[in-house]
Every structure is written in C-alpha cells, then in structure tokens.
PDB file of C-alpha atoms in Angstrom:
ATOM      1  CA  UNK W   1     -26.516  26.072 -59.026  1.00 75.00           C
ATOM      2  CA  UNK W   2     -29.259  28.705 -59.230  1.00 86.00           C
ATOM      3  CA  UNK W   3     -32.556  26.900 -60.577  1.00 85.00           C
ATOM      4  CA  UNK W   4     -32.665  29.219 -63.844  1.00 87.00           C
ATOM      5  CA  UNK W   5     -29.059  28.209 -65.088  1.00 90.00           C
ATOM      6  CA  UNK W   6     -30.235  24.521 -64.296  1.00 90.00           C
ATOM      7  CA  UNK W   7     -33.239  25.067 -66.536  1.00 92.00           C
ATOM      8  CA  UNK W   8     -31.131  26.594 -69.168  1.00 91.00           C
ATOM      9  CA  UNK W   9     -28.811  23.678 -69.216  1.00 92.00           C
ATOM     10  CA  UNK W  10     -31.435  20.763 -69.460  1.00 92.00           C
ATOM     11  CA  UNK W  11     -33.081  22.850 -72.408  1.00 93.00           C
ATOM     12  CA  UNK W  12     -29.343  23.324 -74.022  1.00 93.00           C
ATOM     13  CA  UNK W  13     -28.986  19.437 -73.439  1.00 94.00           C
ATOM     14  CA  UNK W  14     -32.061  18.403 -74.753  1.00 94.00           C
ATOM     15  CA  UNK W  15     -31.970  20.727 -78.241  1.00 94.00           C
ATOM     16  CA  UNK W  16     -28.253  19.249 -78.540  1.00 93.00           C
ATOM     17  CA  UNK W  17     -29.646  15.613 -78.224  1.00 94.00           C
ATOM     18  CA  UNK W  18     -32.724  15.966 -80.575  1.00 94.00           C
ATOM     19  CA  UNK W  19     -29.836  18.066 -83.380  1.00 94.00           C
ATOM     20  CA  UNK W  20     -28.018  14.624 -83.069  1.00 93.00           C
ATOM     21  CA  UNK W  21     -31.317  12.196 -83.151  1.00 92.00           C
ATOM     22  CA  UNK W  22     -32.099  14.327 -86.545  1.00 91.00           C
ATOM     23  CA  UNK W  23     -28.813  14.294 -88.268  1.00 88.00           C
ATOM     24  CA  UNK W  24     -28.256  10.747 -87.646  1.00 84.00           C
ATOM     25  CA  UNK W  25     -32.184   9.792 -89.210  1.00 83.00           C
ATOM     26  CA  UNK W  26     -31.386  12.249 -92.343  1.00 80.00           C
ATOM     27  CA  UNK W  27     -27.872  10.133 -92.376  1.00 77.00           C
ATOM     28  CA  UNK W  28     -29.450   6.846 -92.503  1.00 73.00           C
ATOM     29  CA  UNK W  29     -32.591   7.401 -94.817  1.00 71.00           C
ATOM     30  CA  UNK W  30     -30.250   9.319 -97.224  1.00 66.00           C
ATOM     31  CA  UNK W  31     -27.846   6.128 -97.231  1.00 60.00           C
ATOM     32  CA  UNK W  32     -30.950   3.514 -97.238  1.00 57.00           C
ATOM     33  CA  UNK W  33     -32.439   5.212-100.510  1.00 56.00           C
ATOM     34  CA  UNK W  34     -29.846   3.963-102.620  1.00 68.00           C
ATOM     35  CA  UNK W  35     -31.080   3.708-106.528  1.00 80.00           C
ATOM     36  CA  UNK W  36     -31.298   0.231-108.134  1.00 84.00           C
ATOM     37  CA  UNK W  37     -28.747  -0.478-110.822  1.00 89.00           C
ATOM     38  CA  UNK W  38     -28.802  -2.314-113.975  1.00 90.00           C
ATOM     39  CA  UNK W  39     -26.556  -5.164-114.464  1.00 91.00           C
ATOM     40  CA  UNK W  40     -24.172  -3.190-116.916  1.00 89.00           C
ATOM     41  CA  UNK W  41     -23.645  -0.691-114.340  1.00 88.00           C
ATOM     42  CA  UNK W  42     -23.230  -2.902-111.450  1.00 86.00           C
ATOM     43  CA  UNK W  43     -20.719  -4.899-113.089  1.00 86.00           C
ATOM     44  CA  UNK W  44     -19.323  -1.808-114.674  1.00 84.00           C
ATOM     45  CA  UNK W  45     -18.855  -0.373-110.999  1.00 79.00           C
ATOM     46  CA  UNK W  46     -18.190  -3.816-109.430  1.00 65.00           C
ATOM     47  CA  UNK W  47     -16.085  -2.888-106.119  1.00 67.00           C
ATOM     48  CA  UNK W  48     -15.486  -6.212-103.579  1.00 65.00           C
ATOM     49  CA  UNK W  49     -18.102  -6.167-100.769  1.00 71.00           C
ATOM     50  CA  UNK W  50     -19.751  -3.720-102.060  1.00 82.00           C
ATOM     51  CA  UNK W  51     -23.375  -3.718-101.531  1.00 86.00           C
ATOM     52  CA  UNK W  52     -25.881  -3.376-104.333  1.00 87.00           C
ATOM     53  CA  UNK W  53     -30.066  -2.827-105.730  1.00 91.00           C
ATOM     54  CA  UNK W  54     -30.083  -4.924-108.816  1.00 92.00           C
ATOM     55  CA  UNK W  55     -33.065  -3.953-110.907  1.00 94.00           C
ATOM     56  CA  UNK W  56     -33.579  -5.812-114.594  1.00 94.00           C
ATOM     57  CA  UNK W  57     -35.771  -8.665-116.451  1.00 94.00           C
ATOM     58  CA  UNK W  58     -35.337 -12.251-115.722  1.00 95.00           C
ATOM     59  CA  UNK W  59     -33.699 -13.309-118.586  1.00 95.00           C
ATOM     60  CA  UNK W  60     -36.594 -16.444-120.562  1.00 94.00           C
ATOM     61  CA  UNK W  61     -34.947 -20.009-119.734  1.00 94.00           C
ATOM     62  CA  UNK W  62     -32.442 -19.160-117.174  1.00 95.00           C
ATOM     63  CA  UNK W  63     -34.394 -20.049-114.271  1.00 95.00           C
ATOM     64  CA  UNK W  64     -33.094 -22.653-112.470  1.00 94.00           C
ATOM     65  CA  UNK W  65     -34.659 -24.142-109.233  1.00 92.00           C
ATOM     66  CA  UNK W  66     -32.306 -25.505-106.387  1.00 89.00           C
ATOM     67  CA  UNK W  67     -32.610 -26.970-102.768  1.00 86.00           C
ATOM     68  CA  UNK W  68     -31.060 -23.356-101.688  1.00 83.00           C
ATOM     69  CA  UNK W  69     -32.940 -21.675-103.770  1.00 87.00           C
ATOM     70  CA  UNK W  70     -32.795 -19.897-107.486  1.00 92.00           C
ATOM     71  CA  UNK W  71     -30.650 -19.336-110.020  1.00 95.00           C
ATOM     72  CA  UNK W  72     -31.591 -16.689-113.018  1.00 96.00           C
ATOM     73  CA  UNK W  73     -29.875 -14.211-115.214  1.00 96.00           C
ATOM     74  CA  UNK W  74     -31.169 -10.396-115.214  1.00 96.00           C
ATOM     75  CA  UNK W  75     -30.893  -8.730-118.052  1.00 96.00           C
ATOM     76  CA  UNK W  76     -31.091  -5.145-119.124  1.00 92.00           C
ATOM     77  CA  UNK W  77     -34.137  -3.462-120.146  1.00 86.00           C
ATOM     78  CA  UNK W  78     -32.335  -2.917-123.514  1.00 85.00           C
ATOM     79  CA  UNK W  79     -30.834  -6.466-123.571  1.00 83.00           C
ATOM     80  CA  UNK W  80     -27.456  -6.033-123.700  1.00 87.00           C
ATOM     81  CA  UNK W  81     -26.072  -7.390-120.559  1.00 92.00           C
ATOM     82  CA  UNK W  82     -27.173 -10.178-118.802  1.00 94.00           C
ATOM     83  CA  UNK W  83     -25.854 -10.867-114.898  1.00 94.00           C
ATOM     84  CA  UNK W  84     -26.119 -14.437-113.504  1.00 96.00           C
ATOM     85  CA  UNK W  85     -27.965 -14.267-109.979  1.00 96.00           C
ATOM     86  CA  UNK W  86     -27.766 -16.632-106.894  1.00 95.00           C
ATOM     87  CA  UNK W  87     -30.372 -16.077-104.584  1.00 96.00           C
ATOM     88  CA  UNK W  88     -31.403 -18.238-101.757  1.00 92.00           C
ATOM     89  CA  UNK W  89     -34.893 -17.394 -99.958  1.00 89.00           C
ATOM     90  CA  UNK W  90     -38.350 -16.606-100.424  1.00 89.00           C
ATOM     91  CA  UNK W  91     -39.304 -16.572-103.737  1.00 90.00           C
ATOM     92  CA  UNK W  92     -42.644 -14.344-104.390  1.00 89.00           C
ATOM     93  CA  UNK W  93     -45.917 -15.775-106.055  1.00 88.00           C
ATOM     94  CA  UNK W  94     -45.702 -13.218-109.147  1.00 89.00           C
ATOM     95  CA  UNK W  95     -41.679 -14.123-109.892  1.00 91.00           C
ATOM     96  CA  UNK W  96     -41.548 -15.537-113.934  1.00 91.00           C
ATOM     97  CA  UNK W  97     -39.322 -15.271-116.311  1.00 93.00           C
ATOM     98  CA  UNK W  98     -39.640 -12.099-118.288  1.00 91.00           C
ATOM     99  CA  UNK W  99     -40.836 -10.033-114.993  1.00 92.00           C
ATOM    100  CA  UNK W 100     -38.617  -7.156-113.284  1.00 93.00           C
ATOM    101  CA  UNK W 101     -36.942  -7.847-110.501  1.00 95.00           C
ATOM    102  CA  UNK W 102     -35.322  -5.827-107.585  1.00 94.00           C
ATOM    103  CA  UNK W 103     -32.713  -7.699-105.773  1.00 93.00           C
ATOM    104  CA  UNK W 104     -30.062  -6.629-103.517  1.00 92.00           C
ATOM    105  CA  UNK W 105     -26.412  -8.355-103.029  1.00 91.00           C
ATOM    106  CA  UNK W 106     -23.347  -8.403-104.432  1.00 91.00           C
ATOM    107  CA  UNK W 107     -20.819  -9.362-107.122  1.00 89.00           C
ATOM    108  CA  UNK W 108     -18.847 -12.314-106.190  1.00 88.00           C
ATOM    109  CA  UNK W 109     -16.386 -13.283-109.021  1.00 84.00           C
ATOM    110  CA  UNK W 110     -18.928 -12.330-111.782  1.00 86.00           C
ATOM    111  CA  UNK W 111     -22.159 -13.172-110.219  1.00 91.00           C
ATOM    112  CA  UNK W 112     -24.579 -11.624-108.628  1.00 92.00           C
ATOM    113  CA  UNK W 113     -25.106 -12.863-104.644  1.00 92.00           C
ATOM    114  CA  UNK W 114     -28.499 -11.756-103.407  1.00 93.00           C
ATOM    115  CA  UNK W 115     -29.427 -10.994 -99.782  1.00 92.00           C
ATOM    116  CA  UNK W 116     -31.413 -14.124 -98.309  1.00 91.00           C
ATOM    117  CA  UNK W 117     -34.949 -12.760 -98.595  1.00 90.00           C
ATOM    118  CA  UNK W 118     -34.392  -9.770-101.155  1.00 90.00           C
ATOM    119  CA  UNK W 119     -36.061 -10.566-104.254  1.00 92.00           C
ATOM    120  CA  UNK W 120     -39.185  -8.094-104.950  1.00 91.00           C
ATOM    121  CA  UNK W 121     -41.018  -8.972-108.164  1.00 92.00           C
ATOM    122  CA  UNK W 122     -42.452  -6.015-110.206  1.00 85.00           C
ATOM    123  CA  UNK W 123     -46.209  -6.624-111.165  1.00 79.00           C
ATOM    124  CA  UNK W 124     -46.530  -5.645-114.674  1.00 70.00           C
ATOM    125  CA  UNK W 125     -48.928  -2.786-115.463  1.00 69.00           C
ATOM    126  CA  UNK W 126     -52.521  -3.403-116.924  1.00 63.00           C
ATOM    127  CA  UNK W 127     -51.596  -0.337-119.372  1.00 58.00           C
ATOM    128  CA  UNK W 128     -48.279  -1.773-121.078  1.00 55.00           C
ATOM    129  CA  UNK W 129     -49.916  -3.822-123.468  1.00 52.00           C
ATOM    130  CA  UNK W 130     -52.412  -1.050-124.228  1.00 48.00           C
ATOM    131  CA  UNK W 131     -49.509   1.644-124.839  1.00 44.00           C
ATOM    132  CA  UNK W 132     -47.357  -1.051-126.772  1.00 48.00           C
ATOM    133  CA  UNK W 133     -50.544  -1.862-129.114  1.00 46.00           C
ATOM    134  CA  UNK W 134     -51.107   1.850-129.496  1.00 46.00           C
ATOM    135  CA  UNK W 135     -47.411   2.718-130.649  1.00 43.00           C
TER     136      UNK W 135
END
C-alpha cells in the first residue's frame, strides 16, 4: 500500500474512533443528569428496579436511627405525600429533620431503598428567612 492511502486510512480510523468516544460521553452525561423527583411522582411512576433521584423534606419525627443506618419519611415541598426511606450509609453533618434531601434508590414494595452512600443534605439558604419575613 502506497504511503498516502496508508495516511488516509489512519486519519479515517482515528476521526471514526474519536465520533464514537464523543457519542458515547454525550450518551452517558445525558443519561447521568437525570432530574430528582418528588415522592408523589416517584411513587406515581413507580416501575420495579427502576432507578431513582428522590428530592423532598425530611418529614419532623420520622427519623429513626438503626445499626444499618436511617430510617425517615420525605415529604413533598407542598406536604402532601410523604415516602418512607431506608438508607444505610454515611449520614452527612448538616442532615435534620425539616432539611432537603437528595437521595437516590428505589421503590421496593412502597418504600423508598437508597443507594449505600447517596444521601446529599441541602444547606438551607441565609436568605429564606429574610424573603419569608418580607412576604
């Protein structure tokens, strides 16, 4: 083979390999970037072994330590449905009841199973008690 049709076949190769290293990154951070549901929707869309982003408040007196770890109800931000959680794993210094959480799992015969190591706490804003005094 001549050395210019060698050259032109390493450079097809090479553009063909970087079209597939590119597709499959835009596939996987499109499918990682999943939006966190409530607990009304998740049960709503509940589908076996599916894999959810749980996002809600900790629901005041539901927290209840364990050897294995937590477990809390999550409640929407408008209050109307309320998801028990089992979650076994790190639990992070600002988790209380009453704080957002972001938790991913999935329904197992009406409750919420977290990933091991999945719970992120949301730290509340200094400006939500200044815009709920001002209201």
């Amino acid at each position: 083979m001549d050395p210019g049709r060698k050259r032109k076949l390493r450079l097809v190769l090479a553009l063909g390999a970087a079209l597939l290293l590119v597709t499959g990154l835009l596939y996987t951070s499109f499918n990682a970037s999943t939006e966190a549901k409530t607990p009304s929707q998740v049960l709503a869309a509940s589908e076996g072994g599916e894999s959810y982003k749980l996002t809600g408040r900790v629901v005041d007196g539901s927290v209840e330590r364990r050897q294995d770890g937590l477990a809390f109800e999550v409640r929407d931000r408008d209050g109307t449905t309320a998801v028990p959680v089992d979650y076994a794993g790190i639990v992070p210094d600002p988790f209380r009841e009453g704080r957002e959480v972001i938790l991913t799992g999935r329904i197992e015969s009406e409750t919420f199973v977290a990933e091991r190591d999945s719970l992120v706490t949301k730290c509340p804003s200094k400006f939500t008690n200044e815009a709920d005094a001002g209201s």
